[in-house]
GROMACS .gro file of C-alpha atoms in nm:
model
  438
    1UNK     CA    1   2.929   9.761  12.776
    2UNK     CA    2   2.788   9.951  12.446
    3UNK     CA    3   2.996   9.993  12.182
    4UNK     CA    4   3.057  10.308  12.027
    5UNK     CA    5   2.863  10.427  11.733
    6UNK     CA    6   3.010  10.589  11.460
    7UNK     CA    7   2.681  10.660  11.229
    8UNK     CA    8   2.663  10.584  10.870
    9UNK     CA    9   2.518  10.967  10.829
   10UNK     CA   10   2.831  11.128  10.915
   11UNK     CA   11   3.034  10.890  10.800
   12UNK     CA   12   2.862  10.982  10.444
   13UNK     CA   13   2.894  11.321  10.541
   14UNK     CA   14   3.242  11.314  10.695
   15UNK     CA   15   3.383  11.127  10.371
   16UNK     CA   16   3.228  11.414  10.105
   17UNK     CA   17   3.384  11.658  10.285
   18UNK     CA   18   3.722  11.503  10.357
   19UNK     CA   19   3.733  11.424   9.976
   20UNK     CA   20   3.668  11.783   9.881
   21UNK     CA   21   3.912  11.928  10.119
   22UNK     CA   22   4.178  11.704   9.997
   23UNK     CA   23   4.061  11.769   9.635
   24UNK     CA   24   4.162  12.153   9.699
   25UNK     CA   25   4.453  12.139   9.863
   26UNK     CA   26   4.591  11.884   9.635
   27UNK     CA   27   4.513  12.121   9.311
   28UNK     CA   28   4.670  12.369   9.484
   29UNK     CA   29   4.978  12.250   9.592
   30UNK     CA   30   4.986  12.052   9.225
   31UNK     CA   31   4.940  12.438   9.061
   32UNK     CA   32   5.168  12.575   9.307
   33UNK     CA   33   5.407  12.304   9.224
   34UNK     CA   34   5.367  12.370   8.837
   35UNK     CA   35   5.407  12.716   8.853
   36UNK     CA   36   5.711  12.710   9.061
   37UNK     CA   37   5.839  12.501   8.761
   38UNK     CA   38   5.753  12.739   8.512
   39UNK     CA   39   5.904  13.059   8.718
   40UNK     CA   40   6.215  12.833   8.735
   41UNK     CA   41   6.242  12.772   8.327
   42UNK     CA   42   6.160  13.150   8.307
   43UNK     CA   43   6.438  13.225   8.534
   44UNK     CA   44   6.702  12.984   8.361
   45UNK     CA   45   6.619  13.107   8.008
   46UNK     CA   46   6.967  13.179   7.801
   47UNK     CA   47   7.041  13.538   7.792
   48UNK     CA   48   6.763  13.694   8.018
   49UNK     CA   49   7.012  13.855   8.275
   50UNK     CA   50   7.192  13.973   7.924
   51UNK     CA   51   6.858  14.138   7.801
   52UNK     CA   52   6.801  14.302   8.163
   53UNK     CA   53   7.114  14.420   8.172
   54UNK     CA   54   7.039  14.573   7.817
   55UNK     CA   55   6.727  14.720   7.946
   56UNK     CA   56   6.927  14.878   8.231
   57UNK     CA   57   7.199  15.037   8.019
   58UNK     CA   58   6.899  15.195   7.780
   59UNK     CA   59   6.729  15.343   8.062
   60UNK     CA   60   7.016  15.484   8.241
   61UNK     CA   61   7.109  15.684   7.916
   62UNK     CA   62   6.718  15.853   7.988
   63UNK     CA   63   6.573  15.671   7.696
   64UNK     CA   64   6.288  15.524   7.860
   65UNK     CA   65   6.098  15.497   7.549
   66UNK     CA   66   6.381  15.299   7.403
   67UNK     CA   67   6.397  15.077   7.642
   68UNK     CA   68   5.982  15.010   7.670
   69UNK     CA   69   6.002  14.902   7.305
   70UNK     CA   70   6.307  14.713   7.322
   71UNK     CA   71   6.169  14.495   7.611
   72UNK     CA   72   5.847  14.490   7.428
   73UNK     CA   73   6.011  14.341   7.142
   74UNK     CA   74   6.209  14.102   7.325
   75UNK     CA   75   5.886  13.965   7.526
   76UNK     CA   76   5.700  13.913   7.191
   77UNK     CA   77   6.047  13.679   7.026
   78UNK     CA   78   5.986  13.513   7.408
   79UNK     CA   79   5.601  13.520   7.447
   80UNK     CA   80   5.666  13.729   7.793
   81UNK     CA   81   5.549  13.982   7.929
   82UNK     CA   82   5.885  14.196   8.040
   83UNK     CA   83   5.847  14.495   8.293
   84UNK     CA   84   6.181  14.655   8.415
   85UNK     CA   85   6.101  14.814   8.805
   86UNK     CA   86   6.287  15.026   9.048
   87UNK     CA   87   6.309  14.807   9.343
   88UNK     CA   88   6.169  14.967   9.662
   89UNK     CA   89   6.381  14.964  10.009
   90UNK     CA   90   6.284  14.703  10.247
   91UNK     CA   91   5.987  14.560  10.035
   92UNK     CA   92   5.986  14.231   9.935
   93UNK     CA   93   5.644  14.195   9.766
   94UNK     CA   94   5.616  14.366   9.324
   95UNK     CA   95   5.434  14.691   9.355
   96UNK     CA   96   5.067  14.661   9.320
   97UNK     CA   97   4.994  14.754   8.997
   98UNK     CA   98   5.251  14.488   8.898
   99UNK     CA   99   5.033  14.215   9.113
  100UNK     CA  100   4.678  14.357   8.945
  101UNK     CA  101   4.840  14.311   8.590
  102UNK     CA  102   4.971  13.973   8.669
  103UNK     CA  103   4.686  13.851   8.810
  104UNK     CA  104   4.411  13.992   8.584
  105UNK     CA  105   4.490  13.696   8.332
  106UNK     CA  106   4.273  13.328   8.282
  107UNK     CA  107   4.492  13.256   8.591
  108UNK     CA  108   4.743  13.442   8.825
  109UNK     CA  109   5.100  13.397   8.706
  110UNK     CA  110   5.389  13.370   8.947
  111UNK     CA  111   5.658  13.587   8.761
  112UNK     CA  112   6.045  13.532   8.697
  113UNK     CA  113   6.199  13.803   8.881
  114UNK     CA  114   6.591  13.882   8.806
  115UNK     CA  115   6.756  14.107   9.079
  116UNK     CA  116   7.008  14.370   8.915
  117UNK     CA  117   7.255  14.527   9.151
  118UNK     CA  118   7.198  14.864   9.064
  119UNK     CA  119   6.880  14.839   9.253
  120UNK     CA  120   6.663  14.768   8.937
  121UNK     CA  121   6.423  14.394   8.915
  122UNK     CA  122   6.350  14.293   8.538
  123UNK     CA  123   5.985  14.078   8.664
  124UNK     CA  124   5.903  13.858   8.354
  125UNK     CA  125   5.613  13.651   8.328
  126UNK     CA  126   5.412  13.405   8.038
  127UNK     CA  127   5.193  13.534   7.752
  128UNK     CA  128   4.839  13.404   7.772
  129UNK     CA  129   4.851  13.148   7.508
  130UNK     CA  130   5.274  13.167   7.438
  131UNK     CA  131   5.436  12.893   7.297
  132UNK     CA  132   5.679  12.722   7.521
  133UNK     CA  133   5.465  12.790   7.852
  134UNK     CA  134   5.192  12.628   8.013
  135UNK     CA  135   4.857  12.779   7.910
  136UNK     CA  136   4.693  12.910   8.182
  137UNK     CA  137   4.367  12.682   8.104
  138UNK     CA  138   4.580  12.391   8.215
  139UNK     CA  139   4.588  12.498   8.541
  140UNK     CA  140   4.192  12.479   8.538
  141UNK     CA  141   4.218  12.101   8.366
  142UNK     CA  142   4.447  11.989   8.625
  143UNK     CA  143   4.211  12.111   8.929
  144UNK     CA  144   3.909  11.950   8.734
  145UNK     CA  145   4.105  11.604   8.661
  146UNK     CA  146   4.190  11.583   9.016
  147UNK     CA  147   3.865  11.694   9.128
  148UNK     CA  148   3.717  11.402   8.964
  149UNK     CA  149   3.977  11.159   9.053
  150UNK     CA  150   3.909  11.249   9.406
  151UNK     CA  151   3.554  11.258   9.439
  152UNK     CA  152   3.501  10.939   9.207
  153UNK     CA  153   3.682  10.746   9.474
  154UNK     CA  154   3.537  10.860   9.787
  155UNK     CA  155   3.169  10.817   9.588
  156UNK     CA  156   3.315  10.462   9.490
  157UNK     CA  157   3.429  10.411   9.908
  158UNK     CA  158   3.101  10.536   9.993
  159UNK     CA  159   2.909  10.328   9.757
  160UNK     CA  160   3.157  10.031   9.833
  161UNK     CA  161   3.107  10.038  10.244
  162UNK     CA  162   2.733  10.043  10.196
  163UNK     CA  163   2.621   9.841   9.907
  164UNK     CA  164   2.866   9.566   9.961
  165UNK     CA  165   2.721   9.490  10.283
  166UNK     CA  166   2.354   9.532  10.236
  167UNK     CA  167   2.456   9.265   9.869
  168UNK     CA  168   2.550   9.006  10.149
  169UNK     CA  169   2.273   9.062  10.338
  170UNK     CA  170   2.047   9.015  10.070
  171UNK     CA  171   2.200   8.671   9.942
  172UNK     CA  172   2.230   8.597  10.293
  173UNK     CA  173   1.860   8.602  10.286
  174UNK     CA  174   1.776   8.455  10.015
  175UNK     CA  175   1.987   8.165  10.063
  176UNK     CA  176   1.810   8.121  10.419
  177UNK     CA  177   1.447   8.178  10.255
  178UNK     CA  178   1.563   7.870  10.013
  179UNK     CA  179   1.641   7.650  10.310
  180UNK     CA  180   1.967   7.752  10.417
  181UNK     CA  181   1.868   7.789  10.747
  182UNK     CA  182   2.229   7.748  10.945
  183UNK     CA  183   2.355   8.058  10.735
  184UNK     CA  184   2.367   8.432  10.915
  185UNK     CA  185   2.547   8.743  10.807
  186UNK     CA  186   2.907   8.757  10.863
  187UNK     CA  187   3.064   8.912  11.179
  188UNK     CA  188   3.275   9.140  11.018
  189UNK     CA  189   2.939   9.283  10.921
  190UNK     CA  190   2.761   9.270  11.240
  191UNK     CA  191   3.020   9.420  11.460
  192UNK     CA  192   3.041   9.717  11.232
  193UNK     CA  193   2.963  10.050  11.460
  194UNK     CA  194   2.707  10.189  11.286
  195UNK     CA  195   2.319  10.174  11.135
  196UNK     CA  196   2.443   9.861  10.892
  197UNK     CA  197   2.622   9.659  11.165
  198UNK     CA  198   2.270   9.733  11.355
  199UNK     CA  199   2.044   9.603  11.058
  200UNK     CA  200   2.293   9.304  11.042
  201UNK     CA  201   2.296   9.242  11.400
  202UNK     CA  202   1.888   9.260  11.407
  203UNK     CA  203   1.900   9.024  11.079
  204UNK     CA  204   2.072   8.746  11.282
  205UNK     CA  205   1.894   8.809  11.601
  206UNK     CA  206   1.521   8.754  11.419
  207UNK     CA  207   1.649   8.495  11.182
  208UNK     CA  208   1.789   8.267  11.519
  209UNK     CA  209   1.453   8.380  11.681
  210UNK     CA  210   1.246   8.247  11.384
  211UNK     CA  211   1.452   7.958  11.310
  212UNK     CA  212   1.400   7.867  11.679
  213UNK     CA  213   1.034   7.932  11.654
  214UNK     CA  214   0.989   7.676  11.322
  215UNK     CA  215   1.218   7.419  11.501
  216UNK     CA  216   0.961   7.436  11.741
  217UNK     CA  217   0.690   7.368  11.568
  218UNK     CA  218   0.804   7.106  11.365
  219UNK     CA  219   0.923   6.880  11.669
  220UNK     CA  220   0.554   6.967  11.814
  221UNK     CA  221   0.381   6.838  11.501
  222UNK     CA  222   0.645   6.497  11.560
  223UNK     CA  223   0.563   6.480  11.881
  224UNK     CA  224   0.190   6.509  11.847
  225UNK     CA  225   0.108   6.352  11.577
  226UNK     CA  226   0.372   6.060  11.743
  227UNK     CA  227   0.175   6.040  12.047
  228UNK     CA  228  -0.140   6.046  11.841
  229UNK     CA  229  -0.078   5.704  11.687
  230UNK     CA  230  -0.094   5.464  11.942
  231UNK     CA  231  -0.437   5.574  12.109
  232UNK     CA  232  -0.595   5.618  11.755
  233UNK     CA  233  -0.465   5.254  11.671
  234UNK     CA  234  -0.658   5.132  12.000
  235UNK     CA  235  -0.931   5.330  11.926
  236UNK     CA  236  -1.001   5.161  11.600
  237UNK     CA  237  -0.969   4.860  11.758
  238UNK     CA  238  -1.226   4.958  11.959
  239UNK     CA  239  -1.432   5.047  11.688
  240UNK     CA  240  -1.424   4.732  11.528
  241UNK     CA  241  -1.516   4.541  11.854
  242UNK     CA  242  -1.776   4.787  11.925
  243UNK     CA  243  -1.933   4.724  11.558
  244UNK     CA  244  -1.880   4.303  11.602
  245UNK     CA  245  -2.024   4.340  11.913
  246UNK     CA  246  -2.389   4.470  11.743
  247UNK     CA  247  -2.334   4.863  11.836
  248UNK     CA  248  -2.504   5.063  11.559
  249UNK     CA  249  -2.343   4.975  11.208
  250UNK     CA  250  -2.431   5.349  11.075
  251UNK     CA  251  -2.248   5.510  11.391
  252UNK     CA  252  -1.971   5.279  11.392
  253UNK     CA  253  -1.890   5.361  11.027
  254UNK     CA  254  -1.886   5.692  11.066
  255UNK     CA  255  -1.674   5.681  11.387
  256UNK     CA  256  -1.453   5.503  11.154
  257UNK     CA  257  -1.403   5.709  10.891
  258UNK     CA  258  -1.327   5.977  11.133
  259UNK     CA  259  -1.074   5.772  11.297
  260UNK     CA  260  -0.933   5.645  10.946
  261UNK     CA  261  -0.894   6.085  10.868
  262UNK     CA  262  -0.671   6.114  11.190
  263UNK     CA  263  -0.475   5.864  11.123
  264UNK     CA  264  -0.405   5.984  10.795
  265UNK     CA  265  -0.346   6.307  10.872
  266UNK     CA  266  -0.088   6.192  11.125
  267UNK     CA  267   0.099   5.995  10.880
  268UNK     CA  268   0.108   6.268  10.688
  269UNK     CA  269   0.245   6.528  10.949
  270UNK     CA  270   0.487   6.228  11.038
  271UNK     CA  271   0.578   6.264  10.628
  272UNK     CA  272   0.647   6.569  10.649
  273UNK     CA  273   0.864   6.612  10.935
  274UNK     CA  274   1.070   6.294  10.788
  275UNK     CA  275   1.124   6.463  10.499
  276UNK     CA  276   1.257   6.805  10.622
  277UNK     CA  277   1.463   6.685  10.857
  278UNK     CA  278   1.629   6.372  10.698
  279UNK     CA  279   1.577   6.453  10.300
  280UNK     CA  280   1.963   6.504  10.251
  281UNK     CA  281   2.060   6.153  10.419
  282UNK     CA  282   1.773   5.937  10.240
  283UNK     CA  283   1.910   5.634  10.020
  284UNK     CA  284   1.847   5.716   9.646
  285UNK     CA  285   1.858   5.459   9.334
  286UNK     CA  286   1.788   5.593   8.930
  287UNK     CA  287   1.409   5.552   8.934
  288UNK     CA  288   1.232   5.620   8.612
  289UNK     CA  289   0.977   5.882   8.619
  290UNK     CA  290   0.767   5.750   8.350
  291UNK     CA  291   0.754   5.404   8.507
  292UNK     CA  292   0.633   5.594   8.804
  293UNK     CA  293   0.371   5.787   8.678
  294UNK     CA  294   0.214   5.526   8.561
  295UNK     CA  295   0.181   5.367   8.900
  296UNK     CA  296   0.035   5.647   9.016
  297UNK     CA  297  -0.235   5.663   8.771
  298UNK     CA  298  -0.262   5.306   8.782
  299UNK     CA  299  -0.323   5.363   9.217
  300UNK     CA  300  -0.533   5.644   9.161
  301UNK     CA  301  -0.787   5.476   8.918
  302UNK     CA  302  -1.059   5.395   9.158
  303UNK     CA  303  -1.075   5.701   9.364
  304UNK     CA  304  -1.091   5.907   8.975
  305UNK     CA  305  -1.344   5.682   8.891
  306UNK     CA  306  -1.527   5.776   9.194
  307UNK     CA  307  -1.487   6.140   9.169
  308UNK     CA  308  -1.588   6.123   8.767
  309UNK     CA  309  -1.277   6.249   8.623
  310UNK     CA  310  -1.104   6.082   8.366
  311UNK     CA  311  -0.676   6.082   8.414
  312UNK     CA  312  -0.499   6.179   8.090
  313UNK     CA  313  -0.119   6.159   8.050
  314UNK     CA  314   0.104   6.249   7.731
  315UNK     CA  315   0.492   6.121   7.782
  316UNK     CA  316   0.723   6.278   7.476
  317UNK     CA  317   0.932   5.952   7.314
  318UNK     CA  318   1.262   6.084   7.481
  319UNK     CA  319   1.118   6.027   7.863
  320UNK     CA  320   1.123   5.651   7.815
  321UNK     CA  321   1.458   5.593   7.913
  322UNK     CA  322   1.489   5.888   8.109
  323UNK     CA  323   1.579   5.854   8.502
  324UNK     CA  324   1.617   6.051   8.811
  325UNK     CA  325   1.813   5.969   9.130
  326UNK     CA  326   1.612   5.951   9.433
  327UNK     CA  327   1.365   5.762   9.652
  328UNK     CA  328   1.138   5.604   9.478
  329UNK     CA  329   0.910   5.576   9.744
  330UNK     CA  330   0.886   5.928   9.842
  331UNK     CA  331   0.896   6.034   9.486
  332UNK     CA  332   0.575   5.817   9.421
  333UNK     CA  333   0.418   6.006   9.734
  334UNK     CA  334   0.484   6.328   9.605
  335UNK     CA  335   0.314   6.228   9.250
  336UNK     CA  336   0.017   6.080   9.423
  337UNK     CA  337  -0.013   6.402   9.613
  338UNK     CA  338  -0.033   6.652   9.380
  339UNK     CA  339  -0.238   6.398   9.130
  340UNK     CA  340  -0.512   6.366   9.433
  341UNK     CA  341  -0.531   6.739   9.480
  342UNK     CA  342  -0.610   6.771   9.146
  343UNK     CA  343  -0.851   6.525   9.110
  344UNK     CA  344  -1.014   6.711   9.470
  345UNK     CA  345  -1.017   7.003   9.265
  346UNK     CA  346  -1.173   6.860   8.940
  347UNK     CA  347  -1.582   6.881   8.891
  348UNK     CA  348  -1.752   6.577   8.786
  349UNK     CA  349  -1.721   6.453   8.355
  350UNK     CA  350  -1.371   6.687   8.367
  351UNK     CA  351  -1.048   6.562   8.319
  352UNK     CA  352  -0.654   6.614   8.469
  353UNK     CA  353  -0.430   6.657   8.217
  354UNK     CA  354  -0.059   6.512   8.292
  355UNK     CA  355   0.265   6.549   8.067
  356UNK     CA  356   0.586   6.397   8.073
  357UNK     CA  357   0.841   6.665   7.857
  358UNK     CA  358   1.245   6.653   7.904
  359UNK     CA  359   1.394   7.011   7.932
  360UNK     CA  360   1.691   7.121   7.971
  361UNK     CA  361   1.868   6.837   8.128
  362UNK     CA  362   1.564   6.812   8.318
  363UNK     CA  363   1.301   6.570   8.307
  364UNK     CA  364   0.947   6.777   8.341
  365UNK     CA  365   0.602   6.685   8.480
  366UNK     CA  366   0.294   6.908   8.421
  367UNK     CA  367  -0.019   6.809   8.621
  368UNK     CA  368  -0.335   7.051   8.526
  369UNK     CA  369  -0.662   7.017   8.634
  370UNK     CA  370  -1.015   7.171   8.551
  371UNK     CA  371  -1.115   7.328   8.788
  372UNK     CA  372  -1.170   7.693   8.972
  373UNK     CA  373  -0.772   7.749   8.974
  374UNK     CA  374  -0.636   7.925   9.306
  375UNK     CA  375  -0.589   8.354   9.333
  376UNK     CA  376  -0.286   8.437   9.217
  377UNK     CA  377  -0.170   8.614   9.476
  378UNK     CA  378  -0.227   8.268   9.657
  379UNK     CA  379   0.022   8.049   9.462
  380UNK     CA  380   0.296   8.022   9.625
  381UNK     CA  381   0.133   7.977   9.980
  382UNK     CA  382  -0.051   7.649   9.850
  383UNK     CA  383   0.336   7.441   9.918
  384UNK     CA  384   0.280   7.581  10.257
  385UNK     CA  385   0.222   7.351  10.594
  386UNK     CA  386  -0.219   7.353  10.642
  387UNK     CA  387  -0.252   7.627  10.394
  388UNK     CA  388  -0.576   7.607  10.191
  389UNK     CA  389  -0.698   7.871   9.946
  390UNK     CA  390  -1.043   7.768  10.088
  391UNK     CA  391  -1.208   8.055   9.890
  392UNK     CA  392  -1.149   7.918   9.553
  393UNK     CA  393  -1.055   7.545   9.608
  394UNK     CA  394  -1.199   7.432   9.943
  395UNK     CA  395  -1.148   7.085   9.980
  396UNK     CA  396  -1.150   6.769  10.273
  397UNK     CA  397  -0.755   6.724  10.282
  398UNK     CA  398  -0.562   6.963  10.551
  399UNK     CA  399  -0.317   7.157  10.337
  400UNK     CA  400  -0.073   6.908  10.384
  401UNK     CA  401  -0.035   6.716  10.053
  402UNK     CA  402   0.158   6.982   9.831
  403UNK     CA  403   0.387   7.078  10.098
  404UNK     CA  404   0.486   6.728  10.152
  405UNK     CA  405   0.542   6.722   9.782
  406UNK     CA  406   0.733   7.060   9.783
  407UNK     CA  407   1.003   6.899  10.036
  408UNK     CA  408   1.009   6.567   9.913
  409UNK     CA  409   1.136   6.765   9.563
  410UNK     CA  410   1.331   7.009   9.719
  411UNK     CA  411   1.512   6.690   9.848
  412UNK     CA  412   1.600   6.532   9.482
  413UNK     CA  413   1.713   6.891   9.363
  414UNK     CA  414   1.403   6.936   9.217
  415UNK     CA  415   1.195   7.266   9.184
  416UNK     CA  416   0.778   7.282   9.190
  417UNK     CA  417   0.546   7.592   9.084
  418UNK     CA  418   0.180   7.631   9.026
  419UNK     CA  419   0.024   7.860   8.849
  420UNK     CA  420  -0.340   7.896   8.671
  421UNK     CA  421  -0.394   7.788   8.284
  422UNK     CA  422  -0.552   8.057   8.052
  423UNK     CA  423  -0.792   7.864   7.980
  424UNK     CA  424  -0.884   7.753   8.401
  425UNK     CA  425  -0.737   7.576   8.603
  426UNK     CA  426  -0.443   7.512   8.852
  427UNK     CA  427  -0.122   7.361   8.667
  428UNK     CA  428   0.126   7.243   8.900
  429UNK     CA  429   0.467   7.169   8.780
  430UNK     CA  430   0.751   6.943   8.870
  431UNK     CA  431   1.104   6.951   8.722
  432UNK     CA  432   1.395   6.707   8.818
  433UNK     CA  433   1.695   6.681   8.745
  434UNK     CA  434   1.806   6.374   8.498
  435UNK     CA  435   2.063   6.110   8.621
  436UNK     CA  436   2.323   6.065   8.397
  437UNK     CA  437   2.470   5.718   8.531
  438UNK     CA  438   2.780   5.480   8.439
   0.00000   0.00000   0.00000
């Protein structure tokens, strides 16, 4: 069964509206209210039936002009305006020219009006500006406060209901883009009837679909490169006795490096899978990084010399001592690997440049080479599974050896960059976290 949508546009809409409707009938009812008050305080004011009745005597002795300045007077010592009317059979409503005075002020008044039995009303209402009453510019103040008040806090709901959402969404996202691949957006999100619960529903729908997708993949690379071992193992068997056996020692070589590349690469693919399946549960001891790096020099001596780079590596006084918890053996792969694809990438009488630096808490690796560096717009894709920036750093390796390295620091906590030297070159950087131990 479809749920029913309730869409985000008119619920935008719906809310402006709904706050400015409210935001008029609540200044209203708060002026109405206010100037009930004041008509009240008018109405109880000492002596005002007294001064009406005063009014009434003057006028009834025909001295109408006595009486006009005698109220006059008395509404300036009050700050009112006073106006003593005949009152009209059967109307209930202040004659019209009363209501177009009254209301031709900053804001219309609602006047005091004192009923006289002799069939006379003394109406009295506030001076613009008289001291004692509300100015009629507070009226306009208290509609403006409440105006904003109102509107602030539907723009704040509004704002609320769809940033808030699209905020989790986003460090959803990034949380699964950093390997948090189990996370989705909450439900309360999801089942929300509208164009945000949609986005949110989609979000979870491709992120299970992709997740699915890359679980795939990585148990095919397992299981290939699984099933792969065994007949290359008899194949190089095979080799061999084919080459003892007087086959053609050029041929047989070759056949064997080939076979020697496939069984490397399946090692590696093996690695790799290892690693991003069972990082979090390998056994880790303090290993010193310094210690390390020399082994891996040390290791990689021959195939440097070969190549005809030299191997250069500057360790600050303060790494000496300095360890890191993890694997050593995995920790020595992912050195070897991103010293070998620097030394692929490094022409003949150049050098790779490696430094040892503690920052931070953080014991830091640099590993630089010579050579044509990698686009920039191509850096981050080089940690990627069979990615090769073959344009500007083709090479005989199968994109595998910095990813392995990417995952096998990923594992220890670690982070790893690359990015090109001013002066040429790829620098790739490692940065692990020290072990403080007891």
């Amino acid at each position: 069964m479809k749920r029913f949508m309730f869409p985000l546009f008119w619920r935008i809409f719906l809310s402006i509206w709904l706050a400015m409707a409210i935001t008029v009938v609540a200044s209203n009812l708060a002026t109405r209210y206010l100037l009930d008050r004041e008509r009240q305080a008018i109405e109880r004011q000492v002596g005002l039936h007294e001064l009406a009745r005063e009014a009434l005597a003057l006028r009834s002795e025909e001295n109408r002009g006595e009486m006009w300045r005698f109220l006059r007077a008395e509404g300036e010592r009050l700050d009112l305006h006073l106006m003593l009317i005949e009152r009209e059979e059967g109307q209930h409503r202040l004659p019209r020219h009363i209501r177009e005075r009254i209301q031709s002020g900053w804001y219309p008044n609602k006047p005091a009006v004192i009923n006289l039995e002799e069939g006379y009303q003394l109406v009295a209402w506030p001076r613009l500006g008289g001291d004692g009453w509300l100015d009629p510019r507070f009226f306009r103040f208290v509609e403006f406060g409440l105006a904003f008040v109102l509107i602030s806090l539907a723009c704040w709901w509004i704002a609320r209901l769809v940033s808030r959402p699209l905020r989790h969404m986003e460090s959803t996202a990034r949380a699964i883009a950093d390997g948090e691949t189990q996370l989705r957006v909450a439900s309360r999100i999801a089942q929300r009837r509208d164009e945000v619960g949609q986005l949110a529903s989609a979000f979870n729908a491709m992120t299970d679909r992709l997740c699915q997708l890359l679980e795939r993949q990585n148990h095919l690379l397992r299981d290939i490169s699984h099933d792969l071992r065994t007949p290359l193992a008899r194949q190089r068997v095979a080799i061999e006795l084919a080459s003892d056996g007087g086959a053609d020692p050029a041929l047989m070589d070759s056949i064997l490096r080939q076979n020697e590349r496939l069984e490397t690469m399946t090692g590696q693919i093996l690695t790799l899978y290892r690693v991003s399946e069972n990082g979090g549960s390998m056994e880790r001891e303090p290993v010193k990084p310094l210690s390390l790096m020399n082994r891996v020099l040390r290791d990689a001596a021959d195939y440097a010399e070969h190549r005809g780079a030299d191997c250069k590596l500057i360790a600050a006084d303060d790494t000496r001592a300095v360890s890191v918890l993890g694997d050593s053996g995995l920790l020595q792969r992912a050195l070897d690997n991103v010293l070998q694809n620097a030394l692929d990438h490094t022409p003949p009488g150049k050098s790779v440049h490696a430094s040892l630096t503690l920052v931070d808490g953080s014991i830091q690796l640099e590993i630089a080479d010579d050579g044509p560096g990698a686009p920039d717009e191509l850096l981050q894709q080089l940690f990627e599974p069979f990615f090769r920036a073959d344009k500007s750093r083709g090479g005989k390796g199968w994109g595998l050896g910095l990813a392995i390295a990417r995952d096998i620091v990923n594992a220890h906590d670690g982070t790893i960059s690359a990015r090109n030297r001013p002066e040429g070159g790829l620098q790739v950087t490692i940065r692990l976290p020290v072990f403080i131990g007891g």
